Amino acid sequence: MTKTCLQVFSSVEELAAYFTAKLKEILSQSGNTVPISVALSGGSTPKAIFEYIANNDTGIPWNKIQLFWGDERCVSPESTESNYRMAKEHLLKHIPLSTSNIFRIKGEEAPVAEAQRYAETVVKLVPQQNQVPQFDIILLGLGEDGHTASLFPGSTELLQSHQLFEATEHPVTGQKRITATLKLINNAKTIFFLVTGESKAKMVGRILKRKNNWKQLPAAMVQPINGENIWLLDEKAAGQLTNLKH
Ligand code: 6PG
């Protein structure tokens, strides 16, 4: 049964501070033997959170974290389109996390083979639950069309995939992508949807108020099997949330 929790903040900075505190809470509750696995996403809100963490003395015990990605654009790691590069510039350069704890999706490799290689890496490193690796934390953004990670509306086969990662493409730009599947995402312990800005308000309202075929939207299909779904929004993104059914 999915536990969904919703928090609305008056600024992105407050949202980032809340996320940081939750991350520290999860880290402090974990033992010292197994690292905490965190899968990052691309997008503007994760970027703002990375900047907050980079610019504040957060006291996060980085040596307890192994970093992964939930999706990547199939470009060089130097490209401004790369999710890895975004994280590197805005977070990784500024924190004491050993490169041996950073496991990126290689966007420069052939997508299908890389999706398979990355799935094998995750299987090796992340402890399993229900015979599927269980990330401790996954960060997700939300597209105005209801996509999340690189799971786009209408990708029927991909949304039912039994793999952990798949190669796919952006339906409008045709850009190749590698994405975690719902099978992997929904097995996570804690999922954070990080969503800010007025342009997201309509989609946030549709999903959280369960309207207009909301069930068809990839972001709405994120329903952790045993974990927690935490939506962190700013007031603009939460602009259409009244009379929630949750
Ligand atoms: C990506 C993503 C994607 C993103 C959303 C929201 O690589 O593009 O992981 O799912 O998180 O599109 O992005 P914005 O916050 O920039 O709108």
PDB file of C-alpha atoms and ligand atoms in Angstrom:
ATOM      1  CA  MET A   1       0.000   0.000   0.000  1.00  0.00           C
ATOM      2  CA  THR A   2       1.495   3.317  -1.069  1.00  0.00           C
ATOM      3  CA  LYS A   3       1.865   5.991   1.573  1.00  0.00           C
ATOM      4  CA  THR A   4       1.594   9.421  -0.054  1.00  0.00           C
ATOM      5  CA  CYS A   5       2.617  12.586   1.693  1.00  0.00           C
ATOM      6  CA  LEU A   6       2.397  16.134   0.380  1.00  0.00           C
ATOM      7  CA  GLN A   7       4.264  19.222   1.576  1.00  0.00           C
ATOM      8  CA  VAL A   8       3.930  22.717   0.138  1.00  0.00           C
ATOM      9  CA  PHE A   9       6.562  25.425   0.676  1.00  0.00           C
ATOM     10  CA  SER A  10       6.539  29.129   0.084  1.00  0.00           C
ATOM     11  CA  SER A  11       9.988  29.069  -1.496  1.00  0.00           C
ATOM     12  CA  VAL A  12      12.240  26.642  -3.312  1.00  0.00           C
ATOM     13  CA  GLU A  13      14.852  27.265  -0.623  1.00  0.00           C
ATOM     14  CA  GLU A  14      12.471  26.053   2.094  1.00  0.00           C
ATOM     15  CA  LEU A  15      11.656  23.027  -0.011  1.00  0.00           C
ATOM     16  CA  ALA A  16      15.356  22.284  -0.418  1.00  0.00           C
ATOM     17  CA  ALA A  17      15.963  22.681   3.325  1.00  0.00           C
ATOM     18  CA  TYR A  18      13.132  20.246   4.077  1.00  0.00           C
ATOM     19  CA  PHE A  19      14.514  17.711   1.592  1.00  0.00           C
ATOM     20  CA  THR A  20      17.964  18.017   3.139  1.00  0.00           C
ATOM     21  CA  ALA A  21      16.562  17.419   6.631  1.00  0.00           C
ATOM     22  CA  LYS A  22      14.638  14.336   5.407  1.00  0.00           C
ATOM     23  CA  LEU A  23      17.763  12.983   3.739  1.00  0.00           C
ATOM     24  CA  LYS A  24      19.719  13.410   6.970  1.00  0.00           C
ATOM     25  CA  GLU A  25      16.926  11.713   8.921  1.00  0.00           C
ATOM     26  CA  ILE A  26      17.012   8.702   6.581  1.00  0.00           C
ATOM     27  CA  LEU A  27      20.802   8.569   6.854  1.00  0.00           C
ATOM     28  CA  SER A  28      20.740   8.765  10.645  1.00  0.00           C
ATOM     29  CA  GLN A  29      18.202   5.928  10.837  1.00  0.00           C
ATOM     30  CA  SER A  30      20.342   3.660   8.674  1.00  0.00           C
ATOM     31  CA  GLY A  31      23.068   1.538  10.216  1.00  0.00           C
ATOM     32  CA  ASN A  32      26.704   2.088   9.372  1.00  0.00           C
ATOM     33  CA  THR A  33      27.237  -1.110   7.452  1.00  0.00           C
ATOM     34  CA  VAL A  34      25.247  -0.711   4.232  1.00  0.00           C
ATOM     35  CA  PRO A  35      25.435   2.491   2.154  1.00  0.00           C
ATOM     36  CA  ILE A  36      22.252   4.398   1.375  1.00  0.00           C
ATOM     37  CA  SER A  37      21.444   4.347  -2.343  1.00  0.00           C
ATOM     38  CA  VAL A  38      20.137   7.582  -3.828  1.00  0.00           C
ATOM     39  CA  ALA A  39      19.018   7.857  -7.474  1.00  0.00           C
ATOM     40  CA  LEU A  40      19.103  11.391  -8.873  1.00  0.00           C
ATOM     41  CA  SER A  41      17.053  12.942 -11.644  1.00  0.00           C
ATOM     42  CA  GLY A  42      17.457  15.773 -14.101  1.00  0.00           C
ATOM     43  CA  GLY A  43      15.221  18.819 -14.022  1.00  0.00           C
ATOM     44  CA  SER A  44      15.007  22.304 -12.583  1.00  0.00           C
ATOM     45  CA  THR A  45      13.852  21.468  -9.038  1.00  0.00           C
ATOM     46  CA  PRO A  46      16.534  18.846  -8.354  1.00  0.00           C
ATOM     47  CA  LYS A  47      19.027  21.411  -9.677  1.00  0.00           C
ATOM     48  CA  ALA A  48      17.802  23.990  -7.146  1.00  0.00           C
ATOM     49  CA  ILE A  49      18.147  21.413  -4.377  1.00  0.00           C
ATOM     50  CA  PHE A  50      21.670  20.515  -5.487  1.00  0.00           C
ATOM     51  CA  GLU A  51      22.565  24.219  -5.364  1.00  0.00           C
ATOM     52  CA  TYR A  52      21.101  24.560  -1.884  1.00  0.00           C
ATOM     53  CA  ILE A  53      23.114  21.587  -0.622  1.00  0.00           C
ATOM     54  CA  ALA A  54      26.277  22.844  -2.338  1.00  0.00           C
ATOM     55  CA  ASN A  55      25.923  26.293  -0.768  1.00  0.00           C
ATOM     56  CA  ASN A  56      25.032  25.300   2.783  1.00  0.00           C
ATOM     57  CA  ASP A  57      26.829  23.528   5.538  1.00  0.00           C
ATOM     58  CA  THR A  58      24.388  20.615   5.650  1.00  0.00           C
ATOM     59  CA  GLY A  59      26.439  18.086   7.633  1.00  0.00           C
ATOM     60  CA  ILE A  60      25.342  15.269   5.301  1.00  0.00           C
ATOM     61  CA  PRO A  61      27.578  12.213   5.907  1.00  0.00           C
ATOM     62  CA  TRP A  62      28.462  11.714   2.240  1.00  0.00           C
ATOM     63  CA  ASN A  63      30.562   8.617   2.879  1.00  0.00           C
ATOM     64  CA  LYS A  64      27.309   6.760   3.637  1.00  0.00           C
ATOM     65  CA  ILE A  65      25.803   7.511   0.218  1.00  0.00           C
ATOM     66  CA  GLN A  66      26.052   5.737  -3.126  1.00  0.00           C
ATOM     67  CA  LEU A  67      24.733   7.875  -5.982  1.00  0.00           C
ATOM     68  CA  PHE A  68      22.912   6.574  -9.025  1.00  0.00           C
ATOM     69  CA  TRP A  69      20.647   8.113 -11.671  1.00  0.00           C
ATOM     70  CA  GLY A  70      17.039   7.334 -12.527  1.00  0.00           C
ATOM     71  CA  ASP A  71      17.444   8.584 -16.069  1.00  0.00           C
ATOM     72  CA  GLU A  72      19.950  10.093 -18.468  1.00  0.00           C
ATOM     73  CA  ARG A  73      19.972  11.769 -21.836  1.00  0.00           C
ATOM     74  CA  CYS A  74      22.113   9.901 -24.402  1.00  0.00           C
ATOM     75  CA  VAL A  75      24.746  12.587 -24.805  1.00  0.00           C
ATOM     76  CA  SER A  76      28.357  13.017 -23.728  1.00  0.00           C
ATOM     77  CA  PRO A  77      28.931  13.621 -19.992  1.00  0.00           C
ATOM     78  CA  GLU A  78      30.326  17.028 -21.005  1.00  0.00           C
ATOM     79  CA  SER A  79      27.111  18.081 -22.757  1.00  0.00           C
ATOM     80  CA  THR A  80      24.956  20.734 -21.138  1.00  0.00           C
ATOM     81  CA  GLU A  81      22.059  18.306 -21.741  1.00  0.00           C
ATOM     82  CA  SER A  82      23.619  15.614 -19.520  1.00  0.00           C
ATOM     83  CA  ASN A  83      21.928  14.924 -16.195  1.00  0.00           C
ATOM     84  CA  TYR A  84      25.275  13.733 -14.861  1.00  0.00           C
ATOM     85  CA  ARG A  85      26.910  17.006 -15.849  1.00  0.00           C
ATOM     86  CA  MET A  86      24.119  18.983 -14.182  1.00  0.00           C
ATOM     87  CA  ALA A  87      24.677  17.084 -10.937  1.00  0.00           C
ATOM     88  CA  LYS A  88      28.459  17.406 -11.281  1.00  0.00           C
ATOM     89  CA  GLU A  89      28.382  21.166 -11.797  1.00  0.00           C
ATOM     90  CA  HIS A  90      25.768  21.964  -9.173  1.00  0.00           C
ATOM     91  CA  LEU A  91      26.472  19.332  -6.520  1.00  0.00           C
ATOM     92  CA  LEU A  92      29.272  16.814  -6.953  1.00  0.00           C
ATOM     93  CA  LYS A  93      32.053  19.389  -7.454  1.00  0.00           C
ATOM     94  CA  HIS A  94      31.144  20.943  -4.124  1.00  0.00           C
ATOM     95  CA  ILE A  95      30.804  17.948  -1.806  1.00  0.00           C
ATOM     96  CA  PRO A  96      33.236  15.429  -0.332  1.00  0.00           C
ATOM     97  CA  LEU A  97      31.769  12.372  -2.070  1.00  0.00           C
ATOM     98  CA  SER A  98      34.333   9.906  -3.358  1.00  0.00           C
ATOM     99  CA  THR A  99      34.089   9.200  -7.097  1.00  0.00           C
ATOM    100  CA  SER A 100      34.039   5.504  -6.169  1.00  0.00           C
ATOM    101  CA  ASN A 101      30.536   6.114  -4.748  1.00  0.00           C
ATOM    102  CA  ILE A 102      29.207   7.719  -7.939  1.00  0.00           C
ATOM    103  CA  PHE A 103      27.634   5.450 -10.542  1.00  0.00           C
ATOM    104  CA  ARG A 104      26.517   7.345 -13.602  1.00  0.00           C
ATOM    105  CA  ILE A 105      24.553   6.175 -16.611  1.00  0.00           C
ATOM    106  CA  LYS A 106      26.930   6.499 -19.567  1.00  0.00           C
ATOM    107  CA  GLY A 107      24.907   8.610 -21.977  1.00  0.00           C
ATOM    108  CA  GLU A 108      27.729   8.436 -24.515  1.00  0.00           C
ATOM    109  CA  GLU A 109      27.419   4.639 -24.947  1.00  0.00           C
ATOM    110  CA  ALA A 110      25.007   2.697 -27.189  1.00  0.00           C
ATOM    111  CA  PRO A 111      21.655   3.106 -25.353  1.00  0.00           C
ATOM    112  CA  VAL A 112      20.343  -0.474 -25.320  1.00  0.00           C
ATOM    113  CA  ALA A 113      23.655  -1.991 -24.199  1.00  0.00           C
ATOM    114  CA  GLU A 114      24.159   0.766 -21.635  1.00  0.00           C
ATOM    115  CA  ALA A 115      20.675   0.246 -20.162  1.00  0.00           C
ATOM    116  CA  GLN A 116      21.601  -3.415 -19.690  1.00  0.00           C
ATOM    117  CA  ARG A 117      25.053  -2.625 -18.243  1.00  0.00           C
ATOM    118  CA  TYR A 118      23.620  -0.084 -15.825  1.00  0.00           C
ATOM    119  CA  ALA A 119      20.905  -2.503 -14.681  1.00  0.00           C
ATOM    120  CA  GLU A 120      23.662  -5.050 -13.914  1.00  0.00           C
ATOM    121  CA  THR A 121      25.602  -2.425 -11.944  1.00  0.00           C
ATOM    122  CA  VAL A 122      22.518  -1.604  -9.886  1.00  0.00           C
ATOM    123  CA  VAL A 123      21.797  -5.300  -9.264  1.00  0.00           C
ATOM    124  CA  LYS A 124      25.372  -5.776  -7.991  1.00  0.00           C
ATOM    125  CA  LEU A 125      25.347  -2.788  -5.647  1.00  0.00           C
ATOM    126  CA  VAL A 126      21.819  -2.248  -4.375  1.00  0.00           C
ATOM    127  CA  PRO A 127      20.271  -4.749  -1.928  1.00  0.00           C
ATOM    128  CA  GLN A 128      17.119  -6.446  -3.199  1.00  0.00           C
ATOM    129  CA  GLN A 129      13.566  -6.580  -1.952  1.00  0.00           C
ATOM    130  CA  ASN A 130      10.944  -8.639  -3.862  1.00  0.00           C
ATOM    131  CA  GLN A 131      13.866  -9.870  -6.059  1.00  0.00           C
ATOM    132  CA  VAL A 132      14.319  -6.320  -7.367  1.00  0.00           C
ATOM    133  CA  PRO A 133      16.971  -3.789  -6.263  1.00  0.00           C
ATOM    134  CA  GLN A 134      15.505  -1.392  -3.734  1.00  0.00           C
ATOM    135  CA  PHE A 135      16.809   2.165  -3.900  1.00  0.00           C
ATOM    136  CA  ASP A 136      16.570   3.871  -0.535  1.00  0.00           C
ATOM    137  CA  ILE A 137      15.730   7.176  -2.203  1.00  0.00           C
ATOM    138  CA  ILE A 138      14.707   8.188  -5.728  1.00  0.00           C
ATOM    139  CA  LEU A 139      14.361  11.815  -6.777  1.00  0.00           C
ATOM    140  CA  LEU A 140      11.892  12.500  -9.560  1.00  0.00           C
ATOM    141  CA  GLY A 141      10.785  15.572 -11.466  1.00  0.00           C
ATOM    142  CA  LEU A 142       7.467  16.046 -13.235  1.00  0.00           C
ATOM    143  CA  GLY A 143       7.005  17.122 -16.843  1.00  0.00           C
ATOM    144  CA  GLU A 144       4.082  19.319 -17.877  1.00  0.00           C
ATOM    145  CA  ASP A 145       2.838  16.348 -19.939  1.00  0.00           C
ATOM    146  CA  GLY A 146       2.875  14.020 -16.911  1.00  0.00           C
ATOM    147  CA  HIS A 147       6.193  12.319 -17.649  1.00  0.00           C
ATOM    148  CA  THR A 148       8.671  11.458 -14.981  1.00  0.00           C
ATOM    149  CA  ALA A 149      12.242  10.189 -15.305  1.00  0.00           C
ATOM    150  CA  SER A 150      12.174   9.431 -19.075  1.00  0.00           C
ATOM    151  CA  LEU A 151       8.834   7.620 -18.918  1.00  0.00           C
ATOM    152  CA  PHE A 152       6.614   9.529 -21.327  1.00  0.00           C
ATOM    153  CA  PRO A 153       2.833   9.300 -21.764  1.00  0.00           C
ATOM    154  CA  GLY A 154       1.841   6.744 -24.384  1.00  0.00           C
ATOM    155  CA  SER A 155       4.962   4.548 -24.025  1.00  0.00           C
ATOM    156  CA  THR A 156       2.711   1.593 -23.269  1.00  0.00           C
ATOM    157  CA  GLU A 157       5.304  -1.178 -23.594  1.00  0.00           C
ATOM    158  CA  LEU A 158       7.954   0.688 -21.661  1.00  0.00           C
ATOM    159  CA  LEU A 159       5.561   1.395 -18.815  1.00  0.00           C
ATOM    160  CA  GLN A 160       4.995  -2.360 -18.451  1.00  0.00           C
ATOM    161  CA  SER A 161       8.629  -3.355 -18.839  1.00  0.00           C
ATOM    162  CA  HIS A 162      10.055  -6.177 -16.759  1.00  0.00           C
ATOM    163  CA  GLN A 163      13.577  -4.785 -17.150  1.00  0.00           C
ATOM    164  CA  LEU A 164      15.156  -2.389 -14.641  1.00  0.00           C
ATOM    165  CA  PHE A 165      16.413   0.147 -17.194  1.00  0.00           C
ATOM    166  CA  GLU A 166      15.356   0.675 -20.804  1.00  0.00           C
ATOM    167  CA  ALA A 167      16.467   2.737 -23.764  1.00  0.00           C
ATOM    168  CA  THR A 168      13.776   5.084 -25.026  1.00  0.00           C
ATOM    169  CA  GLU A 169      13.432   8.486 -26.650  1.00  0.00           C
ATOM    170  CA  HIS A 170      11.824  11.846 -26.036  1.00  0.00           C
ATOM    171  CA  PRO A 171       8.543  11.818 -28.028  1.00  0.00           C
ATOM    172  CA  VAL A 172       8.973  15.369 -29.333  1.00  0.00           C
ATOM    173  CA  THR A 173      12.698  15.947 -29.750  1.00  0.00           C
ATOM    174  CA  GLY A 174      13.590  12.325 -30.507  1.00  0.00           C
ATOM    175  CA  GLN A 175      16.529  12.601 -28.077  1.00  0.00           C
ATOM    176  CA  LYS A 176      17.589   9.121 -26.961  1.00  0.00           C
ATOM    177  CA  ARG A 177      17.221   8.458 -23.265  1.00  0.00           C
ATOM    178  CA  ILE A 178      17.942   5.704 -20.742  1.00  0.00           C
ATOM    179  CA  THR A 179      15.418   5.394 -17.960  1.00  0.00           C
ATOM    180  CA  ALA A 180      14.629   3.382 -14.885  1.00  0.00           C
ATOM    181  CA  THR A 181      11.368   1.473 -15.333  1.00  0.00           C
ATOM    182  CA  LEU A 182       8.330   1.557 -13.065  1.00  0.00           C
ATOM    183  CA  LYS A 183       9.288  -1.911 -11.851  1.00  0.00           C
ATOM    184  CA  LEU A 184      12.472  -0.476 -10.348  1.00  0.00           C
ATOM    185  CA  ILE A 185      11.077   2.913  -9.316  1.00  0.00           C
ATOM    186  CA  ASN A 186       8.070   1.464  -7.503  1.00  0.00           C
ATOM    187  CA  ASN A 187      10.282  -0.855  -5.482  1.00  0.00           C
ATOM    188  CA  ALA A 188      12.048   2.099  -3.800  1.00  0.00           C
ATOM    189  CA  LYS A 189      11.754   2.870  -0.102  1.00  0.00           C
ATOM    190  CA  THR A 190      11.244   6.612  -0.483  1.00  0.00           C
ATOM    191  CA  ILE A 191      10.366   8.552  -3.627  1.00  0.00           C
ATOM    192  CA  PHE A 192      10.549  12.338  -3.668  1.00  0.00           C
ATOM    193  CA  PHE A 193       8.663  14.181  -6.408  1.00  0.00           C
ATOM    194  CA  LEU A 194      10.291  17.600  -6.550  1.00  0.00           C
ATOM    195  CA  VAL A 195       8.067  20.035  -8.411  1.00  0.00           C
ATOM    196  CA  THR A 196       8.103  23.823  -8.581  1.00  0.00           C
ATOM    197  CA  GLY A 197       6.656  26.557 -10.774  1.00  0.00           C
ATOM    198  CA  GLU A 198       3.303  27.606 -12.126  1.00  0.00           C
ATOM    199  CA  SER A 199       3.750  25.663 -15.360  1.00  0.00           C
ATOM    200  CA  LYS A 200       3.419  22.418 -13.363  1.00  0.00           C
ATOM    201  CA  ALA A 201       0.261  23.387 -11.444  1.00  0.00           C
ATOM    202  CA  LYS A 202      -2.202  21.898 -13.933  1.00  0.00           C
ATOM    203  CA  MET A 203      -0.459  18.528 -14.065  1.00  0.00           C
ATOM    204  CA  VAL A 204       0.066  18.408 -10.284  1.00  0.00           C
ATOM    205  CA  GLY A 205      -3.676  19.125  -9.854  1.00  0.00           C
ATOM    206  CA  ARG A 206      -4.658  16.457 -12.384  1.00  0.00           C
ATOM    207  CA  ILE A 207      -2.541  13.757 -10.736  1.00  0.00           C
ATOM    208  CA  LEU A 208      -3.136  14.528  -7.088  1.00  0.00           C
ATOM    209  CA  LYS A 209      -6.832  15.294  -7.556  1.00  0.00           C
ATOM    210  CA  ARG A 210      -7.141  12.168  -9.710  1.00  0.00           C
ATOM    211  CA  LYS A 211      -8.818  13.797 -12.692  1.00  0.00           C
ATOM    212  CA  ASN A 212      -9.007  13.339 -16.503  1.00  0.00           C
ATOM    213  CA  ASN A 213      -7.503   9.908 -17.044  1.00  0.00           C
ATOM    214  CA  TRP A 214      -4.846  10.606 -14.450  1.00  0.00           C
ATOM    215  CA  LYS A 215      -4.111   6.885 -14.210  1.00  0.00           C
ATOM    216  CA  GLN A 216      -2.643   6.934 -17.746  1.00  0.00           C
ATOM    217  CA  LEU A 217       0.090   9.365 -16.753  1.00  0.00           C
ATOM    218  CA  PRO A 218       3.525   7.905 -16.024  1.00  0.00           C
ATOM    219  CA  ALA A 219       3.991  10.137 -12.960  1.00  0.00           C
ATOM    220  CA  ALA A 220       0.686   8.853 -11.556  1.00  0.00           C
ATOM    221  CA  MET A 221       1.879   5.272 -12.065  1.00  0.00           C
ATOM    222  CA  VAL A 222       4.631   5.923  -9.556  1.00  0.00           C
ATOM    223  CA  GLN A 223       3.112   4.079  -6.612  1.00  0.00           C
ATOM    224  CA  PRO A 224       5.782   2.501  -4.421  1.00  0.00           C
ATOM    225  CA  ILE A 225       4.817  -1.083  -3.493  1.00  0.00           C
ATOM    226  CA  ASN A 226       5.889  -0.796   0.117  1.00  0.00           C
ATOM    227  CA  GLY A 227       7.483   2.596   0.218  1.00  0.00           C
ATOM    228  CA  GLU A 228       6.573   6.214   0.638  1.00  0.00           C
ATOM    229  CA  ASN A 229       5.752   8.761  -2.072  1.00  0.00           C
ATOM    230  CA  ILE A 230       6.613  12.278  -0.914  1.00  0.00           C
ATOM    231  CA  TRP A 231       5.531  15.227  -3.072  1.00  0.00           C
ATOM    232  CA  LEU A 232       7.462  18.413  -2.308  1.00  0.00           C
ATOM    233  CA  LEU A 233       5.901  21.402  -4.061  1.00  0.00           C
ATOM    234  CA  ASP A 234       6.199  25.133  -4.002  1.00  0.00           C
ATOM    235  CA  GLU A 235       3.018  27.218  -3.760  1.00  0.00           C
ATOM    236  CA  LYS A 236       3.003  27.874  -7.500  1.00  0.00           C
ATOM    237  CA  ALA A 237       3.070  24.190  -8.408  1.00  0.00           C
ATOM    238  CA  ALA A 238       0.407  23.532  -5.759  1.00  0.00           C
ATOM    239  CA  GLY A 239      -1.818  26.299  -7.196  1.00  0.00           C
ATOM    240  CA  GLN A 240      -4.620  23.958  -8.276  1.00  0.00           C
ATOM    241  CA  LEU A 241      -4.745  21.774  -5.193  1.00  0.00           C
ATOM    242  CA  THR A 242      -8.004  22.153  -3.374  1.00  0.00           C
ATOM    243  CA  ASN A 243     -10.242  19.396  -1.977  1.00  0.00           C
ATOM    244  CA  LEU A 244      -7.591  16.726  -2.251  1.00  0.00           C
ATOM    245  CA  LYS A 245      -8.848  13.135  -2.000  1.00  0.00           C
ATOM    246  CA  HIS A 246      -5.730  12.006  -0.078  1.00  0.00           C
TER     247      HIS A 246
HETATM  248  C1  6PG B   1      15.066  14.714 -17.464  1.00  0.00           C
HETATM  249  C2  6PG B   1      14.227  14.230 -16.354  1.00  0.00           C
HETATM  250  C3  6PG B   1      12.808  14.634 -16.355  1.00  0.00           C
HETATM  251  C4  6PG B   1      12.639  15.906 -15.554  1.00  0.00           C
HETATM  252  C5  6PG B   1      11.286  16.525 -15.794  1.00  0.00           C
HETATM  253  C6  6PG B   1      11.093  17.819 -15.050  1.00  0.00           C
HETATM  254  O1  6PG B   1      16.165  14.238 -17.602  1.00  0.00           O
HETATM  255  O2  6PG B   1      14.593  15.591 -18.195  1.00  0.00           O
HETATM  256  O3  6PG B   1      14.725  13.430 -15.418  1.00  0.00           O
HETATM  257  O4  6PG B   1      11.915  13.649 -15.920  1.00  0.00           O
HETATM  258  O5  6PG B   1      12.812  15.644 -14.183  1.00  0.00           O
HETATM  259  O6  6PG B   1      11.160  16.764 -17.165  1.00  0.00           O
HETATM  260  O7  6PG B   1      12.053  18.723 -15.496  1.00  0.00           O
HETATM  261  P1  6PG B   1      11.971  20.278 -15.133  1.00  0.00           P
HETATM  262  O8  6PG B   1      11.954  20.345 -13.644  1.00  0.00           O
HETATM  263  O9  6PG B   1      13.209  20.877 -15.724  1.00  0.00           O
HETATM  264  O10 6PG B   1      10.716  20.762 -15.763  1.00  0.00           O
END
